């Protein structure tokens, strides 16, 4: 089974580094620093075939971790590594818990006192039939989730385990607080918080580990059942029988057990595969008659059938599902989409050359001019970064700017040219309808993003929040919504950098939407 180059720990560490407050904070200085980092450390070490956004981000992440280890020591704590270690712990915890519960459940049946044999159908109902029912329910639930969009949301159990993992990471942060500086604290919380909202941002990647844990628990449970049966049979004198209030003859019971034995009856002798008709007839329990007249050979003929039933209907399906879960996890990691707001801005800084040009005036009038051109390395012009942008601009901004100038700023900020520019703020329902039409025009399997451009000095009103929530519900597939802000216009241009306090107000207000794919940033760097 081929593993993916990415792990869930890498995703969490990526969020950790992307959310860290870095120095210098000046956008141009940060751009120069990241571009130099790419040219000196990333570009020389990867081939042209590897120069894709996901591979570049992975290499950037590995190098950042190496830098952190070298500067802080080998005992540095990364949230993704805590997750991986925690997951290993939970795997051991779940299999051991399953073993104990399986042994206890089986042991509760084998309280044979010499007068009441173990009822095989009652035993199978609790240990085998119940598991089959759960597997059937999960399969049906999966099919319904695929068919109906309303059932695609993760269930309660996912949120429970996600919260458990989050607590684990945050607990580790508190335990090793002396090793974590204050500037890393917010990044740690952000990385831990992705466990709750990660499925919306990274698809099904965060769902499969919990599916795998359930199968590990099932393996432990069935191994506990098998171990308990074998231990009891070899150590104690255990009798098995069947009984029913219904008028059911031995021939009916034989047909049932013969049908259940189909998966293994073709490779094992019939004497082991299932009890014979005579043995079934001889192990029938009638309460008023007791078991004195029943033959010991008939009473003990059931235990191989019970062990094989647990093996083929309990243990084997869990092992198969565990394999399927691991394959699905690796496949999800291979298809991992790391194209979101912060990673795209990082890629923009890494891959955009910084070009300096000098004028030809006399020396005393020579003025050095620097401009940042959104021109990417040819090797990374990949469809992974191509994204359709639908830009909705408030009425006041649209009236005061030229579309070509706006398009240039959008292209430099996002790395993509707008697929459509729309004026918003005139009619709420018309704006939502326009967004719906734009989304319907997106090609199948293509990615898209909604960009909302506002003036930061005007505080967000309730209508903005309602508009964001309305367009979020326009598509079943996850997509980004970017709120880009500009400051107060100057006589020479409307595109100015917003005041930090005004931007902070917008960030606080947008967080109230509880949307993990909603990002707030400035249009002008």
XYZ file of C-alpha atoms in Angstrom:
525
model
C 0.000 0.000 0.000
C 1.709 3.169 -1.232
C 1.681 5.992 1.280
C 1.076 9.594 0.319
C 3.822 12.209 0.540
C 1.478 14.195 2.799
C 0.150 13.176 6.195
C -2.545 14.696 8.362
C 0.225 15.853 10.663
C 1.685 17.784 7.717
C -1.674 19.495 7.136
C -1.859 20.564 10.782
C 1.753 21.754 10.748
C 1.059 23.697 7.548
C -1.825 25.474 9.282
C 0.455 26.085 12.244
C 3.152 27.796 10.193
C 0.701 29.703 7.990
C -1.049 31.139 11.047
C 2.094 32.157 12.858
C 2.899 35.829 13.153
C 6.125 36.330 11.263
C 8.684 39.085 11.199
C 9.027 41.312 9.317
C 5.358 42.176 9.038
C 5.791 44.588 6.129
C 4.276 42.970 3.046
C 7.081 43.946 0.656
C 9.787 42.792 3.068
C 7.928 39.541 3.649
C 7.618 39.040 -0.101
C 11.338 39.581 -0.595
C 12.168 37.226 2.254
C 9.924 34.420 0.971
C 11.111 34.862 -2.614
C 14.743 34.616 -1.497
C 13.883 31.533 0.572
C 12.379 29.894 -2.513
C 15.332 30.716 -4.799
C 17.994 29.623 -2.318
C 16.451 26.561 -0.679
C 13.465 25.235 -2.617
C 14.194 25.868 -6.275
C 17.629 24.122 -6.408
C 16.385 20.944 -4.685
C 13.317 20.058 -6.744
C 13.077 18.982 -10.344
C 10.879 20.617 -12.961
C 8.328 17.786 -12.702
C 7.970 18.443 -8.964
C 7.404 22.178 -9.297
C 3.716 22.047 -8.572
C 2.029 24.038 -5.800
C 1.448 21.051 -3.524
C 5.035 19.817 -3.840
C 6.410 23.314 -3.300
C 4.327 23.743 -0.152
C 5.492 20.358 1.156
C 9.123 21.280 0.575
C 8.582 24.688 2.201
C 6.993 22.986 5.211
C 9.836 20.474 5.612
C 12.427 23.237 5.442
C 10.560 25.385 7.950
C 10.445 22.469 10.376
C 14.163 21.911 9.922
C 14.868 25.572 10.606
C 12.727 25.457 13.739
C 14.490 22.358 15.023
C 17.926 23.855 14.386
C 17.051 27.130 16.113
C 15.087 25.699 19.050
C 16.539 22.239 19.560
C 15.343 18.730 18.888
C 12.702 18.959 21.610
C 10.630 21.504 19.650
C 6.909 20.777 19.736
C 4.836 20.773 16.514
C 1.038 20.334 16.692
C 1.026 17.961 13.708
C 3.555 15.707 15.411
C 1.416 15.729 18.550
C -1.527 14.633 16.414
C 0.449 11.759 14.875
C 1.684 10.600 18.288
C -1.833 10.941 19.698
C -3.254 8.903 16.835
C -0.772 6.099 17.546
C -1.816 6.209 21.200
C -5.492 6.069 20.286
C -4.894 3.095 18.007
C -3.407 1.146 20.903
C -6.115 2.434 23.229
C -8.940 1.380 20.907
C -7.613 -2.109 20.192
C -6.918 -2.792 23.879
C -10.355 -1.444 24.839
C -11.921 -3.632 22.162
C -10.064 -6.690 23.463
C -11.245 -6.064 27.011
C -14.874 -5.392 26.049
C -14.940 -8.413 23.724
C -13.564 -10.660 26.452
C -16.041 -9.302 29.018
C -19.019 -9.709 26.665
C -18.024 -13.266 25.825
C -17.224 -14.082 29.451
C -20.695 -12.975 30.533
C -22.173 -15.761 28.400
C -19.901 -18.460 29.762
C -21.188 -18.405 33.299
C -22.191 -22.034 32.783
C -23.054 -23.710 36.065
C -23.677 -27.200 34.730
C -27.427 -26.849 34.342
C -27.871 -24.141 31.673
C -25.771 -24.357 28.489
C -24.875 -21.281 26.449
C -27.708 -20.358 24.078
C -25.935 -20.181 20.694
C -28.565 -17.982 19.009
C -28.545 -15.487 21.846
C -24.751 -15.490 21.748
C -24.705 -14.960 17.970
C -27.294 -12.169 18.247
C -25.029 -10.133 20.537
C -21.649 -10.957 19.050
C -22.284 -11.438 15.294
C -25.744 -10.344 14.194
C -25.430 -7.003 15.991
C -22.139 -6.308 14.200
C -23.689 -7.210 10.843
C -26.576 -4.857 11.561
C -24.142 -2.035 12.400
C -22.190 -2.661 9.187
C -25.425 -2.659 7.199
C -26.499 0.591 8.863
C -23.137 2.240 8.133
C -23.252 1.109 4.497
C -26.776 2.431 4.127
C -25.781 5.689 5.803
C -22.842 6.047 3.411
C -25.049 5.468 0.374
C -27.558 8.015 1.643
C -24.807 10.546 2.252
C -23.669 10.113 -1.327
C -27.210 10.335 -2.713
C -28.598 13.164 -0.583
C -26.606 16.290 0.136
C -28.384 16.911 3.431
C -26.703 13.848 4.906
C -23.166 14.710 3.828
C -22.350 16.435 7.080
C -20.162 14.524 9.546
C -21.988 12.732 12.339
C -21.812 13.336 16.051
C -19.134 10.704 16.574
C -16.757 12.554 14.244
C -17.200 15.781 16.189
C -16.715 13.896 19.476
C -13.393 12.371 18.436
C -12.292 15.579 16.709
C -12.913 17.462 19.943
C -10.981 14.764 21.825
C -7.962 15.133 19.529
C -8.156 18.914 19.764
C -8.130 18.721 23.564
C -5.154 16.378 23.351
C -3.135 18.868 21.311
C -4.071 21.834 23.472
C -3.311 19.828 26.610
C 0.143 19.097 25.223
C 0.596 22.808 24.537
C -0.147 23.595 28.167
C 2.063 20.774 29.401
C 5.030 22.047 27.416
C 4.183 25.730 27.795
C 7.773 26.602 28.638
C 8.822 25.402 25.166
C 6.267 27.505 23.292
C 6.724 31.238 22.890
C 3.814 33.632 23.087
C 3.903 34.329 19.341
C 3.254 30.631 18.609
C 0.261 30.314 20.892
C -2.359 31.574 18.441
C -0.891 29.407 15.694
C -1.164 26.392 17.978
C -4.825 27.103 18.628
C -5.473 27.583 14.913
C -3.796 24.299 14.064
C -5.752 22.472 16.752
C -9.008 24.082 15.650
C -8.650 22.617 12.161
C -9.636 19.233 13.606
C -13.138 20.608 14.111
C -13.512 22.360 10.776
C -10.920 20.517 8.716
C -13.467 18.432 6.803
C -14.907 21.642 5.317
C -11.483 22.878 4.303
C -9.734 19.683 3.247
C -12.593 17.402 2.279
C -12.823 13.873 3.705
C -9.184 13.665 4.801
C -10.047 14.225 8.467
C -12.935 11.753 8.442
C -10.974 8.619 7.525
C -8.765 8.448 10.668
C -11.879 8.127 12.813
C -13.250 5.462 10.480
C -9.939 3.616 10.868
C -10.138 3.852 14.674
C -13.586 2.258 14.612
C -12.287 -0.676 12.606
C -9.350 -1.068 14.986
C -11.813 -1.186 17.869
C -13.839 -3.795 15.955
C -10.714 -5.886 15.413
C -9.928 -5.781 19.098
C -13.521 -6.635 20.029
C -13.614 -9.707 17.785
C -10.171 -10.849 18.880
C -11.397 -10.555 22.472
C -14.424 -12.689 21.641
C -12.307 -15.362 19.936
C -9.726 -15.424 22.678
C -12.373 -15.713 25.371
C -14.184 -18.569 23.580
C -10.987 -20.554 23.010
C -9.812 -19.977 26.578
C -13.148 -21.093 28.028
C -13.445 -24.147 25.775
C -9.951 -25.406 26.534
C -10.022 -24.665 30.277
C -13.624 -25.347 31.298
C -16.304 -27.866 30.498
C -18.598 -25.660 28.412
C -21.849 -26.799 26.836
C -23.791 -25.130 24.013
C -27.380 -25.574 22.986
C -30.324 -23.874 21.342
C -33.918 -23.277 22.271
C -36.894 -21.358 20.941
C -40.444 -20.649 21.985
C -41.411 -20.891 18.321
C -42.267 -24.268 16.876
C -38.983 -24.521 15.003
C -37.541 -27.899 14.179
C -33.930 -28.996 13.929
C -34.159 -28.984 10.127
C -34.825 -25.237 10.089
C -31.906 -24.586 12.440
C -29.675 -26.758 10.258
C -30.582 -24.731 7.164
C -29.728 -21.527 9.006
C -26.328 -22.676 10.239
C -25.539 -24.361 6.909
C -26.230 -21.082 5.122
C -24.077 -19.159 7.596
C -21.236 -21.649 7.053
C -21.057 -20.999 3.286
C -17.965 -18.736 3.511
C -15.850 -21.499 5.069
C -17.663 -24.809 4.439
C -15.886 -25.281 1.108
C -12.423 -25.340 2.705
C -13.114 -27.147 5.997
C -14.449 -30.619 6.764
C -18.186 -30.728 7.354
C -17.630 -32.009 10.898
C -15.913 -28.705 11.751
C -17.750 -26.299 9.452
C -21.080 -26.627 11.286
C -22.970 -29.084 13.519
C -24.714 -31.927 11.739
C -28.472 -32.462 11.758
C -28.113 -35.090 14.487
C -25.929 -32.849 16.644
C -28.389 -29.972 16.278
C -31.270 -32.244 17.265
C -29.236 -33.581 20.187
C -28.400 -30.093 21.532
C -31.938 -28.757 21.656
C -32.801 -27.566 25.158
C -36.248 -28.060 26.611
C -36.552 -26.297 29.944
C -38.854 -28.811 31.606
C -36.591 -31.737 30.648
C -33.220 -30.168 31.537
C -29.973 -31.387 29.905
C -29.487 -34.740 31.625
C -30.594 -36.701 28.576
C -28.442 -34.633 26.136
C -25.158 -36.092 24.872
C -21.931 -34.264 25.658
C -20.687 -34.651 22.068
C -23.738 -32.771 20.781
C -23.441 -30.037 23.401
C -19.805 -29.246 22.518
C -20.208 -29.493 18.724
C -21.125 -25.820 18.415
C -17.915 -24.072 19.484
C -16.007 -24.408 16.136
C -19.040 -22.944 14.339
C -19.202 -20.022 16.781
C -15.484 -19.268 16.400
C -15.718 -19.409 12.596
C -18.802 -17.151 12.634
C -16.926 -14.509 14.633
C -13.882 -14.895 12.387
C -15.692 -14.554 9.047
C -18.551 -12.221 10.023
C -16.730 -10.103 12.589
C -12.953 -10.153 12.273
C -12.520 -10.459 8.488
C -14.968 -7.628 7.582
C -13.247 -5.332 10.069
C -9.841 -6.163 8.591
C -11.155 -5.482 5.078
C -12.717 -2.178 6.163
C -9.492 -1.216 7.913
C -7.600 -1.791 4.670
C -10.230 0.163 2.714
C -10.045 3.018 5.227
C -6.267 3.243 4.935
C -6.417 3.156 1.142
C -9.106 5.850 1.169
C -7.016 8.006 3.531
C -3.930 7.760 1.326
C -6.039 8.449 -1.751
C -7.559 11.525 -0.082
C -4.094 12.765 0.833
C -2.917 12.252 -2.753
C -5.867 14.346 -3.961
C -5.332 16.869 -1.183
C -6.287 20.405 -2.130
C -4.113 22.864 -0.216
C -5.267 25.788 -2.331
C -6.785 28.199 0.156
C -6.276 31.813 1.047
C -3.139 31.711 3.195
C -1.335 29.019 1.201
C -2.121 30.818 -2.056
C -0.677 34.039 -0.686
C 2.432 32.143 0.384
C 2.797 30.616 -3.087
C 2.334 34.053 -4.586
C 5.218 35.396 -2.515
C 7.421 32.380 -3.238
C 6.868 32.237 -6.983
C 6.544 35.890 -7.970
C 9.850 37.412 -9.124
C 10.708 40.844 -7.732
C 11.994 43.050 -10.541
C 13.817 46.341 -10.003
C 14.134 48.873 -12.805
C 16.221 52.035 -12.888
C 15.466 55.197 -14.883
C 17.759 56.784 -17.462
C 17.657 60.325 -16.081
C 20.809 62.146 -15.099
C 22.505 60.778 -12.007
C 21.163 63.486 -9.686
C 17.631 62.778 -10.893
C 17.946 59.000 -11.035
C 15.202 57.398 -9.046
C 15.065 53.708 -8.323
C 11.646 52.284 -8.954
C 10.570 48.881 -7.742
C 7.528 46.996 -8.849
C 6.227 43.525 -8.175
C 5.106 41.737 -11.285
C 2.732 38.765 -10.977
C 4.786 36.582 -13.325
C 5.216 32.963 -12.228
C 7.959 30.498 -13.037
C 7.011 28.579 -16.168
C 7.367 25.282 -14.376
C 4.635 26.098 -11.907
C 2.013 27.406 -14.301
C -0.115 24.431 -13.416
C -3.850 23.865 -13.517
C -3.738 23.218 -9.767
C -3.568 26.991 -9.283
C -6.116 27.912 -11.950
C -9.316 29.033 -10.284
C -12.378 30.902 -11.454
C -12.875 34.128 -9.516
C -16.242 35.838 -9.343
C -15.649 39.312 -7.935
C -18.495 41.284 -6.359
C -17.606 44.941 -5.861
C -19.602 47.367 -3.762
C -21.334 50.110 -5.713
C -19.178 52.947 -4.309
C -15.916 51.228 -5.315
C -17.124 50.261 -8.792
C -18.088 53.868 -9.559
C -14.666 55.194 -8.602
C -12.309 52.814 -10.397
C -11.463 51.491 -13.837
C -12.197 47.776 -14.356
C -8.737 47.232 -15.881
C -7.035 48.666 -12.809
C -9.224 46.589 -10.499
C -8.478 43.450 -12.502
C -4.756 44.138 -12.196
C -4.968 44.402 -8.404
C -7.079 41.227 -8.163
C -4.604 39.350 -10.365
C -1.637 40.447 -8.283
C -3.356 39.582 -5.009
C -4.821 36.189 -5.877
C -2.711 34.976 -8.774
C -5.848 34.586 -10.919
C -7.723 36.936 -13.211
C -11.408 37.539 -12.460
C -13.866 35.440 -14.457
C -16.501 38.080 -13.804
C -16.914 41.494 -12.162
C -20.291 42.304 -10.618
C -21.638 45.326 -8.790
C -23.242 44.557 -5.439
C -25.280 46.549 -2.952
C -28.125 47.655 -5.190
C -30.540 44.766 -4.600
C -29.881 41.919 -2.168
C -31.953 39.254 -3.957
C -30.525 40.265 -7.331
C -26.981 39.975 -5.945
C -27.660 36.442 -4.637
C -29.263 35.500 -7.949
C -26.219 36.787 -9.841
C -23.904 34.749 -7.636
C -26.059 31.654 -8.211
C -25.878 32.094 -11.993
C -22.108 32.543 -11.853
C -21.620 29.379 -9.789
C -23.824 27.385 -12.152
C -21.497 28.380 -14.994
C -18.517 26.728 -13.308
C -17.315 23.707 -15.215
C -17.642 20.310 -13.578
C -14.783 19.499 -11.164
C -13.406 23.046 -11.595
C -12.576 25.145 -8.535
C -13.895 28.641 -7.970
C -13.840 31.432 -5.426
C -16.172 34.300 -4.543
C -14.350 37.587 -3.903
C -16.148 40.425 -2.129
C -14.548 43.876 -2.290
C -15.500 46.431 0.363
C -14.202 49.666 1.876
C -12.766 48.822 5.285
C -13.471 52.240 6.809
C -17.195 51.496 6.527
C -18.030 48.897 9.237
C -19.721 45.707 7.959
C -23.496 45.843 8.171
C -25.843 42.928 8.765
C -26.642 42.756 5.058
C -23.021 41.830 4.284
C -23.167 38.930 6.724
C -26.490 37.759 5.272
C -25.080 37.981 1.745
C -22.110 35.812 2.706
C -24.346 33.211 4.341
C -26.651 33.188 1.316
C -23.903 32.565 -1.233
C -22.384 29.887 1.013
C -25.572 27.865 0.548
C -25.495 28.143 -3.240
C -23.204 25.140 -3.738
C -22.905 21.747 -2.076
C -19.165 21.698 -2.786
C -16.816 23.680 -0.510
C -15.466 26.918 -1.959
C -13.651 29.945 -0.640
C -15.171 33.338 0.030
C -12.564 36.094 0.209
C -13.384 39.506 1.626
C -10.801 41.955 0.281
C -10.647 45.419 1.826
C -9.401 48.802 0.664
C -8.909 51.986 2.673
C -10.203 55.502 2.281
C -9.724 56.824 -1.270
C -7.124 59.463 -2.074
C -7.429 62.087 -4.825
C -5.067 60.096 -7.042
C -6.423 56.556 -6.420
C -9.208 54.660 -4.725
C -6.979 51.649 -4.068
C -5.332 52.361 -0.722
C -4.318 50.158 2.155
C -6.939 50.051 4.948
C -6.291 51.142 8.482
C -5.329 48.109 10.673
C -8.033 48.924 13.224
C -10.700 48.976 10.514
C -9.461 45.661 9.158
C -9.542 44.162 12.657
C -13.205 45.165 13.011
C -14.008 43.342 9.780
C -12.095 40.245 10.920
C -13.978 40.126 14.218
C -17.323 40.535 12.457
C -16.560 37.895 9.823
C -15.518 35.377 12.492
C -19.087 35.511 13.756
C -20.140 33.785 10.526
C -18.331 30.617 11.769
C -17.247 29.837 8.221
C -13.815 28.118 7.957
C -13.555 29.001 4.254
C -14.218 32.705 4.766
C -11.070 34.845 4.700
C -10.471 38.554 5.236
C -7.473 40.308 3.693
C -6.383 43.584 2.150
C -6.466 44.098 -1.606
C -3.521 46.487 -1.626
C -0.279 45.235 -0.092
